[in-house]
Short mmCIF file of N, CA, C and O and ligand atoms in Angstrom, two decimals:
data_model
loop_
_atom_site.label_atom_id
_atom_site.label_comp_id
_atom_site.label_asym_id
_atom_site.label_seq_id
_atom_site.Cartn_x
_atom_site.Cartn_y
_atom_site.Cartn_z
N MET V 72 111.93 105.02 113.70
CA MET V 72 112.70 104.10 112.32
C MET V 72 112.90 105.02 111.78
O MET V 72 113.30 106.23 111.81
N LYS V 73 114.73 103.97 111.46
CA LYS V 73 115.78 104.84 110.95
C LYS V 73 116.25 104.04 109.27
O LYS V 73 116.19 102.82 109.36
N LEU V 74 116.03 104.40 108.48
CA LEU V 74 116.49 103.77 106.80
C LEU V 74 117.96 105.03 106.68
O LEU V 74 117.71 106.23 106.97
N LEU V 75 118.28 103.66 106.10
CA LEU V 75 119.16 104.82 105.13
C LEU V 75 119.03 104.70 103.42
O LEU V 75 118.64 103.72 103.29
N VAL V 76 119.63 105.43 103.13
CA VAL V 76 118.93 105.88 101.13
C VAL V 76 120.47 106.37 100.74
O VAL V 76 121.35 107.37 101.42
N ILE V 77 120.46 104.79 100.41
CA ILE V 77 122.27 105.18 99.42
C ILE V 77 122.00 105.35 97.42
O ILE V 77 121.03 104.70 97.22
N ASN V 78 123.06 105.88 97.39
CA ASN V 78 123.17 106.60 95.91
C ASN V 78 124.22 105.75 95.40
O ASN V 78 125.52 106.73 95.91
N GLY V 79 124.56 105.67 94.31
CA GLY V 79 125.41 105.21 93.77
C GLY V 79 125.98 106.70 92.84
O GLY V 79 125.57 107.42 92.83
N PRO V 80 127.27 105.65 91.86
CA PRO V 80 127.93 106.49 91.03
C PRO V 80 127.20 107.47 90.04
O PRO V 80 125.67 106.92 89.46
N ASN V 81 127.39 108.61 89.55
CA ASN V 81 127.47 109.58 89.01
C ASN V 81 125.56 110.45 89.09
O ASN V 81 125.55 111.53 89.30
N LEU V 82 125.05 109.88 90.58
CA LEU V 82 123.81 110.25 90.86
C LEU V 82 123.95 111.43 91.68
O LEU V 82 123.24 112.59 91.57
N ASN V 83 125.19 111.92 92.34
CA ASN V 83 125.22 113.22 92.46
C ASN V 83 125.36 114.06 91.44
O ASN V 83 125.14 115.89 91.44
N MET V 84 125.18 113.96 89.95
CA MET V 84 124.95 114.80 88.75
C MET V 84 123.65 114.99 88.44
O MET V 84 123.96 115.72 87.46
N LEU V 85 122.58 114.45 88.97
CA LEU V 85 121.52 114.65 88.46
C LEU V 85 121.12 116.26 88.57
O LEU V 85 121.66 117.00 89.23
N GLY V 86 120.38 116.50 87.68
CA GLY V 86 120.25 118.05 87.24
C GLY V 86 120.72 118.40 86.37
O GLY V 86 120.25 119.24 85.59
N ILE V 87 122.09 118.17 86.02
CA ILE V 87 123.31 118.18 84.75
C ILE V 87 122.88 117.29 84.09
O ILE V 87 122.97 117.02 82.83
N ARG V 88 123.32 115.78 84.78
CA ARG V 88 123.20 114.47 83.81
C ARG V 88 122.21 114.17 82.83
O ARG V 88 121.53 113.47 83.91
N GLU V 89 122.27 114.23 81.91
CA GLU V 89 121.43 112.88 80.73
C GLU V 89 119.24 114.02 81.27
O GLU V 89 118.92 113.42 82.00
N PRO V 90 119.28 115.07 81.10
CA PRO V 90 117.97 115.48 81.72
C PRO V 90 116.92 114.91 81.04
O PRO V 90 115.69 114.77 81.26
N ASP V 91 117.10 114.41 79.63
CA ASP V 91 116.39 114.05 79.17
C ASP V 91 115.54 112.91 79.27
O ASP V 91 114.84 112.03 79.52
N ILE V 92 117.11 112.07 80.04
CA ILE V 92 116.11 111.01 80.93
C ILE V 92 116.39 110.65 82.36
O ILE V 92 115.36 110.24 82.81
N TYR V 93 116.59 111.50 83.47
CA TYR V 93 116.63 111.73 84.56
C TYR V 93 115.71 112.74 85.29
O TYR V 93 116.15 112.88 86.45
N GLY V 94 115.66 114.17 84.57
CA GLY V 94 114.62 115.07 84.99
C GLY V 94 115.74 116.05 85.12
O GLY V 94 117.41 115.96 85.59
N ARG V 95 115.34 117.39 85.31
CA ARG V 95 116.18 118.79 85.45
C ARG V 95 116.38 118.50 87.55
O ARG V 95 117.12 119.62 87.56
N GLU V 96 115.76 117.95 88.04
CA GLU V 96 116.11 118.17 89.49
C GLU V 96 117.27 117.84 90.13
O GLU V 96 117.61 117.00 89.52
N THR V 97 117.71 118.53 90.85
CA THR V 97 119.81 118.50 90.62
C THR V 97 119.33 117.12 92.54
O THR V 97 118.41 117.13 93.00
N TYR V 98 120.59 116.54 92.13
CA TYR V 98 120.52 116.37 93.82
C TYR V 98 120.40 116.70 94.75
O TYR V 98 119.42 115.73 95.58
N LYS V 99 120.87 117.71 94.94
CA LYS V 99 120.40 118.73 96.08
C LYS V 99 118.88 119.00 96.56
O LYS V 99 117.96 118.49 97.90
N ASP V 100 117.91 118.36 95.47
CA ASP V 100 116.36 118.88 95.23
C ASP V 100 116.17 117.80 96.05
O ASP V 100 115.40 117.17 96.90
N ILE V 101 116.42 116.67 95.39
CA ILE V 101 116.12 115.60 95.87
C ILE V 101 116.52 115.00 96.79
O ILE V 101 115.15 114.13 97.75
N CYS V 102 117.33 115.34 97.57
CA CYS V 102 117.74 114.30 99.41
C CYS V 102 116.25 115.80 99.79
O CYS V 102 116.01 115.35 100.73
N LEU V 103 116.75 117.12 99.42
CA LEU V 103 115.59 117.75 100.17
C LEU V 103 113.55 117.42 100.38
O LEU V 103 113.40 116.69 100.76
N LYS V 104 114.01 116.62 99.35
CA LYS V 104 112.52 115.99 98.96
C LYS V 104 112.79 114.75 99.88
O LYS V 104 111.17 114.71 100.29
N ILE V 105 113.48 113.99 99.73
CA ILE V 105 113.09 112.98 100.48
C ILE V 105 113.00 112.85 102.13
O ILE V 105 112.49 112.75 103.07
N LYS V 106 114.22 114.34 102.41
CA LYS V 106 114.70 114.30 103.86
C LYS V 106 112.49 114.71 104.27
O LYS V 106 112.09 114.48 105.67
N THR V 107 112.51 115.81 103.00
CA THR V 107 110.73 116.37 104.21
C THR V 107 109.82 115.83 104.15
O THR V 107 109.23 115.17 104.83
N TYR V 108 109.73 114.46 103.13
CA TYR V 108 108.79 113.46 102.98
C TYR V 108 108.96 112.33 104.18
O TYR V 108 107.87 112.38 104.72
N ALA V 109 109.92 111.93 104.33
CA ALA V 109 110.71 110.97 105.37
C ALA V 109 109.87 112.20 106.76
O ALA V 109 109.61 111.24 107.72
N GLU V 110 110.35 113.48 106.92
CA GLU V 110 109.98 113.95 107.76
C GLU V 110 108.47 114.05 108.17
O GLU V 110 107.73 113.69 109.78
N ASN V 111 107.95 113.80 107.60
CA ASN V 111 106.66 114.00 107.24
C ASN V 111 105.45 112.78 107.61
O ASN V 111 104.75 113.14 107.98
N ILE V 112 106.49 111.12 107.83
CA ILE V 112 105.33 110.47 107.86
C ILE V 112 106.64 109.76 109.06
O ILE V 112 106.28 108.75 109.44
N GLY V 113 107.24 110.53 109.57
CA GLY V 113 107.76 110.16 111.23
C GLY V 113 108.91 108.85 110.87
O GLY V 113 109.30 108.22 112.19
N VAL V 114 109.61 109.23 109.51
CA VAL V 114 110.49 108.40 109.55
C VAL V 114 112.14 109.40 109.34
O VAL V 114 112.30 110.02 108.85
N GLU V 115 112.87 108.65 110.43
CA GLU V 115 114.34 109.40 110.03
C GLU V 115 115.23 108.85 109.28
O GLU V 115 115.72 107.59 109.30
N VAL V 116 115.26 109.77 108.25
CA VAL V 116 116.98 109.13 107.22
C VAL V 116 118.10 109.93 107.00
O VAL V 116 118.21 111.17 107.85
N GLU V 117 118.72 108.79 106.83
CA GLU V 117 120.14 109.43 106.29
C GLU V 117 120.16 108.99 104.82
O GLU V 117 120.36 107.54 104.61
N ILE V 118 121.20 110.15 104.08
CA ILE V 118 121.26 109.84 102.51
C ILE V 118 122.86 110.00 102.24
O ILE V 118 123.11 111.06 103.01
N TYR V 119 123.01 108.72 101.47
CA TYR V 119 124.83 108.93 101.38
C TYR V 119 124.34 108.47 99.60
O TYR V 119 124.04 107.95 98.89
N GLN V 120 125.82 109.35 99.58
CA GLN V 120 125.91 109.01 98.08
C GLN V 120 127.72 108.63 97.98
O GLN V 120 128.26 109.35 98.56
N SER V 121 127.99 107.92 97.34
CA SER V 121 129.58 107.49 96.65
C SER V 121 129.79 107.45 95.10
O SER V 121 129.01 106.23 94.63
N ASN V 122 130.46 107.28 94.55
CA ASN V 122 131.22 107.04 93.20
C ASN V 122 132.13 105.63 93.35
O ASN V 122 132.17 105.28 92.26
N HIS V 123 131.98 105.75 94.40
CA HIS V 123 132.97 104.15 94.85
C HIS V 123 132.50 103.01 94.90
O HIS V 123 131.55 103.09 96.48
N GLU V 124 132.68 101.82 94.63
CA GLU V 124 131.87 100.49 94.94
C GLU V 124 132.13 99.96 96.77
O GLU V 124 131.31 99.79 97.12
N GLY V 125 133.43 100.40 96.82
CA GLY V 125 133.96 100.03 97.90
C GLY V 125 133.02 101.11 99.41
O GLY V 125 132.81 100.67 100.54
N ASP V 126 133.04 101.79 99.15
CA ASP V 126 132.33 102.89 99.39
C ASP V 126 131.13 102.49 99.91
O ASP V 126 130.67 101.99 101.03
N LEU V 127 130.60 101.68 99.20
CA LEU V 127 129.10 101.57 98.85
C LEU V 127 129.27 100.60 100.38
O LEU V 127 128.24 99.97 100.74
N VAL V 128 129.93 99.61 99.61
CA VAL V 128 130.02 98.24 100.52
C VAL V 128 129.96 98.86 101.44
O VAL V 128 129.18 97.73 103.00
N ASP V 129 130.96 99.53 102.55
CA ASP V 129 131.11 99.39 104.15
C ASP V 129 130.01 100.29 104.62
O ASP V 129 129.50 99.76 105.70
N LYS V 130 129.14 101.32 103.77
CA LYS V 130 128.32 102.11 103.93
C LYS V 130 127.36 100.67 104.92
O LYS V 130 126.27 100.66 105.20
N ILE V 131 126.83 100.10 103.58
CA ILE V 131 125.83 99.26 103.77
C ILE V 131 126.17 98.00 105.36
O ILE V 131 125.41 97.63 105.99
N GLN V 132 127.54 97.49 105.25
CA GLN V 132 127.83 96.93 106.41
C GLN V 132 127.32 97.72 107.59
O GLN V 132 127.29 97.43 108.87
N ALA V 133 128.10 98.98 107.62
CA ALA V 133 127.96 100.03 108.77
C ALA V 133 126.77 100.42 109.16
O ALA V 133 126.21 100.18 109.69
N ALA V 134 125.69 99.68 108.32
CA ALA V 134 123.74 100.10 108.35
C ALA V 134 123.52 98.99 109.50
O ALA V 134 122.91 99.13 110.14
N TYR V 135 124.08 97.87 109.46
CA TYR V 135 123.88 96.64 110.55
C TYR V 135 123.77 96.98 111.80
O TYR V 135 125.13 97.65 112.50
N GLY V 136 122.53 96.99 112.37
CA GLY V 136 122.98 97.37 113.72
C GLY V 136 122.51 99.00 114.09
O GLY V 136 122.84 99.24 114.73
N ALA V 137 122.13 99.64 112.92
CA ALA V 137 121.86 101.20 112.80
C ALA V 137 120.89 101.84 112.65
O ALA V 137 120.32 102.64 112.53
N PHE V 138 121.19 100.53 111.52
CA PHE V 138 119.39 101.27 110.53
C PHE V 138 118.72 99.83 110.51
O PHE V 138 118.48 99.18 110.51
N ASP V 139 116.86 100.31 110.23
CA ASP V 139 115.70 99.17 110.03
C ASP V 139 115.82 99.25 109.06
O ASP V 139 115.38 98.01 108.70
N GLY V 140 116.33 99.48 107.98
CA GLY V 140 116.44 99.54 106.37
C GLY V 140 116.56 100.65 104.90
O GLY V 140 117.77 101.68 105.77
N ILE V 141 116.97 100.12 103.95
CA ILE V 141 117.94 100.58 103.38
C ILE V 141 116.69 100.18 101.97
O ILE V 141 116.14 99.59 101.22
N VAL V 142 117.28 101.95 101.41
CA VAL V 142 116.51 102.03 99.67
C VAL V 142 117.85 102.40 99.48
O VAL V 142 119.12 103.31 99.88
N ILE V 143 118.34 101.65 97.83
CA ILE V 143 118.95 101.55 97.73
C ILE V 143 118.78 102.03 96.15
O ILE V 143 118.04 101.22 95.43
N ASN V 144 119.74 103.05 95.01
CA ASN V 144 120.12 103.47 93.45
C ASN V 144 121.50 103.03 93.45
O ASN V 144 122.25 103.98 93.70
N PRO V 145 121.90 101.46 93.33
CA PRO V 145 122.90 101.43 93.25
C PRO V 145 123.78 101.80 91.99
O PRO V 145 125.09 101.69 91.46
N ALA V 146 122.76 102.54 90.69
CA ALA V 146 123.64 103.30 89.72
C ALA V 146 123.61 102.17 88.79
O ALA V 146 123.55 101.43 88.82
N ALA V 147 124.78 101.93 88.27
CA ALA V 147 125.69 101.47 87.44
C ALA V 147 126.50 100.22 87.83
O ALA V 147 126.42 98.80 87.13
N TYR V 148 126.47 100.30 89.13
CA TYR V 148 126.88 99.26 90.31
C TYR V 148 125.39 98.07 90.55
O TYR V 148 125.68 96.64 89.96
N THR V 149 124.54 98.33 89.86
CA THR V 149 123.38 97.51 90.03
C THR V 149 123.57 96.96 88.90
O THR V 149 123.08 95.26 88.94
N HIS V 150 124.05 96.62 87.43
CA HIS V 150 124.45 95.97 86.32
C HIS V 150 125.73 95.12 86.68
O HIS V 150 125.87 94.28 86.04
N THR V 151 126.67 95.13 87.68
CA THR V 151 128.06 95.04 87.91
C THR V 151 128.19 94.31 88.93
O THR V 151 129.41 93.47 88.66
N SER V 152 127.75 94.57 90.26
CA SER V 152 128.57 94.49 91.40
C SER V 152 127.43 93.66 92.37
O SER V 152 126.74 93.59 92.81
N VAL V 153 128.87 92.08 92.15
CA VAL V 153 128.04 91.36 93.10
C VAL V 153 128.76 91.67 94.39
O VAL V 153 128.10 91.19 95.97
N ALA V 154 129.57 92.29 94.77
CA ALA V 154 130.03 93.10 96.05
C ALA V 154 128.89 93.50 96.95
O ALA V 154 128.50 93.62 98.02
N ILE V 155 128.20 94.50 95.61
CA ILE V 155 126.93 95.22 96.55
C ILE V 155 126.32 94.31 96.75
O ILE V 155 125.20 94.04 97.86
N LEU V 156 125.88 93.20 96.03
CA LEU V 156 124.77 92.19 96.35
C LEU V 156 125.36 91.10 97.50
O LEU V 156 124.45 91.19 98.07
N ASP V 157 126.25 91.14 97.90
CA ASP V 157 126.46 90.59 98.87
C ASP V 157 126.52 90.78 99.99
O ASP V 157 125.92 90.25 101.63
N ALA V 158 126.86 92.28 99.79
CA ALA V 158 126.90 93.73 101.46
C ALA V 158 125.17 93.59 101.98
O ALA V 158 125.02 93.50 102.66
N LEU V 159 124.49 93.25 100.93
CA LEU V 159 122.89 93.88 101.23
C LEU V 159 122.72 92.67 101.62
O LEU V 159 121.43 91.96 102.91
N LYS V 160 122.99 91.00 101.16
CA LYS V 160 122.72 89.80 102.03
C LYS V 160 123.09 89.18 102.93
O LYS V 160 122.70 89.10 104.01
N ALA V 161 124.20 90.32 103.45
CA ALA V 161 125.30 89.86 104.89
C ALA V 161 124.46 91.16 106.20
O ALA V 161 124.02 90.13 106.39
N VAL V 162 123.96 91.74 105.87
CA VAL V 162 123.38 92.85 106.50
C VAL V 162 122.02 92.69 106.90
O VAL V 162 121.50 92.24 108.32
N SER V 163 121.52 92.00 105.65
CA SER V 163 119.94 91.00 106.04
C SER V 163 118.93 92.29 106.46
O SER V 163 117.75 91.56 106.96
N LEU V 164 118.79 93.22 105.96
CA LEU V 164 118.37 94.14 106.25
C LEU V 164 116.80 94.26 104.98
O LEU V 164 117.09 93.97 104.27
N PRO V 165 115.73 94.59 105.51
CA PRO V 165 114.78 94.78 104.26
C PRO V 165 115.01 96.18 103.02
O PRO V 165 115.56 97.23 103.84
N ALA V 166 115.86 95.44 102.23
CA ALA V 166 115.85 96.35 101.25
C ALA V 166 115.22 96.56 100.34
O ALA V 166 114.65 95.90 99.83
N VAL V 167 115.23 97.87 99.28
CA VAL V 167 114.17 98.46 98.76
C VAL V 167 115.00 99.46 97.57
O VAL V 167 115.87 100.21 97.61
N GLU V 168 115.08 98.59 95.76
CA GLU V 168 116.01 98.95 95.02
C GLU V 168 115.06 100.09 94.57
O GLU V 168 113.74 100.11 94.10
N VAL V 169 115.81 101.56 93.80
CA VAL V 169 115.35 102.73 93.53
C VAL V 169 115.86 102.56 91.75
O VAL V 169 116.87 102.50 92.18
N HIS V 170 115.27 102.90 90.98
CA HIS V 170 116.12 103.46 89.71
C HIS V 170 115.08 104.74 88.83
O HIS V 170 113.83 103.75 89.42
N ILE V 171 115.46 105.31 88.54
CA ILE V 171 114.95 107.25 88.57
C ILE V 171 114.45 106.34 87.08
O ILE V 171 112.75 106.77 86.86
N SER V 172 114.73 106.02 86.11
CA SER V 172 114.53 105.47 85.22
C SER V 172 113.87 104.51 84.24
O SER V 172 113.96 103.58 85.50
N ASP V 173 113.06 103.92 83.41
CA ASP V 173 112.82 102.21 83.49
C ASP V 173 114.04 101.68 83.07
O ASP V 173 114.11 101.62 81.57
N VAL V 174 114.83 101.08 83.71
CA VAL V 174 115.40 100.33 82.97
C VAL V 174 115.43 98.78 82.27
O VAL V 174 116.24 98.47 81.14
N ASN V 175 114.39 98.84 82.55
CA ASN V 175 113.78 97.65 81.51
C ASN V 175 113.29 98.06 79.79
O ASN V 175 114.07 97.40 79.20
N VAL V 176 113.30 99.31 79.65
CA VAL V 176 113.34 99.79 78.00
C VAL V 176 114.38 100.16 77.54
O VAL V 176 114.24 100.97 76.46
N ARG V 177 115.75 100.50 78.46
CA ARG V 177 116.80 101.12 77.93
C ARG V 177 117.54 99.54 77.66
O ARG V 177 117.22 99.09 76.68
N GLU V 178 119.11 99.86 77.32
CA GLU V 178 120.04 98.99 76.80
C GLU V 178 119.79 97.88 77.31
O GLU V 178 119.28 98.03 78.71
N PRO V 179 119.73 96.44 76.62
CA PRO V 179 120.31 95.29 77.43
C PRO V 179 120.69 94.92 79.13
O PRO V 179 120.15 94.48 79.22
N PHE V 180 121.89 95.85 79.00
CA PHE V 180 122.57 95.34 79.79
C PHE V 180 122.55 96.25 81.26
O PHE V 180 122.41 95.55 82.48
N ARG V 181 120.99 96.88 81.31
CA ARG V 181 120.22 97.56 82.19
C ARG V 181 119.62 96.91 82.60
O ARG V 181 118.92 96.65 84.09
N ARG V 182 119.31 95.70 81.93
CA ARG V 182 117.90 94.41 82.68
C ARG V 182 118.44 93.88 83.56
O ARG V 182 117.50 92.91 84.56
N ILE V 183 119.51 93.66 83.88
CA ILE V 183 120.34 92.69 85.17
C ILE V 183 120.36 93.98 86.11
O ILE V 183 121.05 94.61 86.26
N SER V 184 119.83 93.31 87.45
CA SER V 184 120.42 94.41 88.97
C SER V 184 120.53 92.55 89.22
O SER V 184 119.90 92.02 90.15
N TYR V 185 122.06 93.18 89.96
CA TYR V 185 122.46 91.96 90.31
C TYR V 185 121.87 92.28 92.21
O TYR V 185 121.41 91.62 92.67
N ALA V 186 122.09 94.25 92.46
CA ALA V 186 121.41 94.61 93.90
C ALA V 186 119.87 93.96 94.23
O ALA V 186 119.62 93.58 95.55
N GLY V 187 119.51 93.99 93.28
CA GLY V 187 117.78 93.27 93.37
C GLY V 187 117.78 92.00 93.59
O GLY V 187 116.75 92.10 93.90
N MET V 188 118.44 91.44 93.35
CA MET V 188 118.41 89.83 93.97
C MET V 188 118.44 90.24 95.78
O MET V 188 117.47 89.42 96.39
N ALA V 189 119.06 91.16 96.46
CA ALA V 189 119.10 90.76 97.96
C ALA V 189 117.89 91.92 98.26
O ALA V 189 117.38 92.32 99.40
N CYS V 190 117.01 92.22 96.93
CA CYS V 190 116.19 93.87 97.50
C CYS V 190 114.77 92.91 97.72
O CYS V 190 114.13 91.94 97.02
N GLU V 191 113.59 93.32 98.59
CA GLU V 191 112.16 92.64 98.51
C GLU V 191 111.55 93.48 97.44
O GLU V 191 110.63 93.20 97.22
N LYS V 192 111.49 94.53 97.11
CA LYS V 192 110.68 95.38 96.11
C LYS V 192 111.73 96.51 95.29
O LYS V 192 113.42 96.40 96.08
N SER V 193 111.63 96.46 94.01
CA SER V 193 112.00 97.30 93.35
C SER V 193 110.92 98.05 93.12
O SER V 193 110.08 98.00 92.92
N VAL V 194 111.69 99.86 92.67
CA VAL V 194 110.47 100.73 92.03
C VAL V 194 111.35 100.97 91.53
O VAL V 194 112.43 101.36 91.09
N ILE V 195 110.85 101.36 89.77
CA ILE V 195 111.56 100.99 88.65
C ILE V 195 110.68 102.59 88.02
O ILE V 195 109.52 102.48 87.66
N GLY V 196 111.62 103.09 87.33
CA GLY V 196 110.64 104.11 86.38
C GLY V 196 109.48 105.44 86.90
O GLY V 196 109.13 105.50 85.98
N LYS V 197 109.80 105.11 88.13
CA LYS V 197 108.35 106.37 88.82
C LYS V 197 108.96 107.71 88.92
O LYS V 197 108.53 108.91 89.68
N GLY V 198 110.88 107.87 88.67
CA GLY V 198 111.63 109.24 88.31
C GLY V 198 112.04 109.14 90.60
O GLY V 198 112.12 108.52 90.86
N THR V 199 112.29 110.76 90.63
CA THR V 199 112.55 110.83 91.77
C THR V 199 111.62 110.21 93.35
O THR V 199 111.80 110.10 93.61
N ASP V 200 110.60 110.28 92.36
CA ASP V 200 109.16 109.47 93.57
C ASP V 200 109.26 108.61 93.90
O ASP V 200 108.92 107.94 94.76
N GLY V 201 110.27 106.95 92.81
CA GLY V 201 110.41 106.68 93.83
C GLY V 201 111.03 106.20 95.10
O GLY V 201 110.91 105.04 95.62
N TYR V 202 112.33 107.57 95.52
CA TYR V 202 112.12 106.99 96.76
C TYR V 202 111.70 107.25 97.28
O TYR V 202 111.51 106.85 98.94
N LEU V 203 110.42 108.03 97.29
CA LEU V 203 109.29 108.50 98.44
C LEU V 203 108.43 107.00 98.75
O LEU V 203 108.03 106.67 99.60
N LEU V 204 108.00 106.64 97.38
CA LEU V 204 107.15 105.27 97.58
C LEU V 204 108.48 104.07 98.00
O LEU V 204 107.49 103.78 98.52
N ALA V 205 109.83 104.22 97.85
CA ALA V 205 110.14 102.89 98.65
C ALA V 205 110.64 102.84 100.26
O ALA V 205 110.32 102.39 101.00
N ILE V 206 110.85 104.80 100.62
CA ILE V 206 110.38 104.64 102.23
C ILE V 206 108.81 104.23 102.78
O ILE V 206 109.27 104.35 104.18
N GLN V 207 108.27 104.52 101.39
CA GLN V 207 106.55 104.35 102.47
C GLN V 207 106.60 103.03 102.18
O GLN V 207 105.50 102.46 103.68
N TYR V 208 107.06 102.47 101.24
CA TYR V 208 106.66 101.02 101.38
C TYR V 208 107.72 100.36 102.63
O TYR V 208 106.91 99.58 103.47
N LEU V 209 108.60 100.52 102.89
CA LEU V 209 109.36 100.28 104.13
C LEU V 209 109.05 100.87 105.94
O LEU V 209 108.77 99.98 106.61
N ALA V 210 108.04 101.64 105.67
CA ALA V 210 107.40 102.78 106.61
C ALA V 210 106.40 101.98 107.15
O ALA V 210 106.05 101.71 107.94
N ASP V 211 105.16 101.24 105.79
CA ASP V 211 104.48 100.41 106.46
C ASP V 211 105.22 99.01 106.82
O ASP V 211 104.51 98.23 107.75
N LYS V 212 105.72 98.29 106.63
CA LYS V 212 105.98 97.78 106.66
C LYS V 212 106.82 96.99 108.14
O LYS V 212 106.42 96.48 109.09
N LEU V 213 107.71 98.09 108.62
CA LEU V 213 108.78 98.10 109.32
C LEU V 213 107.86 98.63 110.75
O LEU V 213 107.79 98.49 112.01
N LYS V 214 106.69 99.16 110.48
CA LYS V 214 105.23 100.40 111.86
C LYS V 214 105.10 99.23 112.76
O LYS V 214 104.39 98.20 112.24
C1 DQA R 307 119.77 104.50 87.53
C2 DQA R 307 119.85 103.29 86.37
C3 DQA R 307 120.90 102.86 86.17
O1 DQA R 307 121.05 102.07 84.52
C4 DQA R 307 122.29 104.05 85.69
O2 DQA R 307 123.56 103.81 85.54
C5 DQA R 307 122.14 104.96 86.63
C6 DQA R 307 121.06 105.27 87.14
C7 DQA R 307 118.85 105.29 87.66
O3 DQA R 307 118.15 105.77 88.76
O4 DQA R 307 117.51 105.03 86.49
O5 DQA R 307 123.06 105.52 87.01
O6 DQA R 307 120.02 103.56 88.62
#
């Protein structure tokens, strides 16, 4: 089973960026944690990050026929991007949305998730363990 983990803008700054909200683990630490977890449960993962909306759309489209499921943290594009929502709908792969912070208790504009409308599950406010929960969910579903 092959899963694609997609991260949106500014997530490459984790560890530096607003540590009170997102913690002190670096993006590199998190990638290693995801890879190790996936390997231990027999799942192949590719991790992709971009700060550009169109690149995220391209990557979702390229997942069609190449991956069994998608874990996505679209970051700020969560709350704005109909293009990412449409790309997820277009490929129709099982997808899980992850947010490190609890977007429901922050600014009101973070409560809308376009991408979430194409995801069968949302893991919100569980810190970076949310990526592992999302991977486990898809692994259980697809096995
Ligand atoms: C985030 C929440 C978003 O509102 C924010 O723009 C991010 C990160 C999270 O993981 O908590 O960049 O998706």
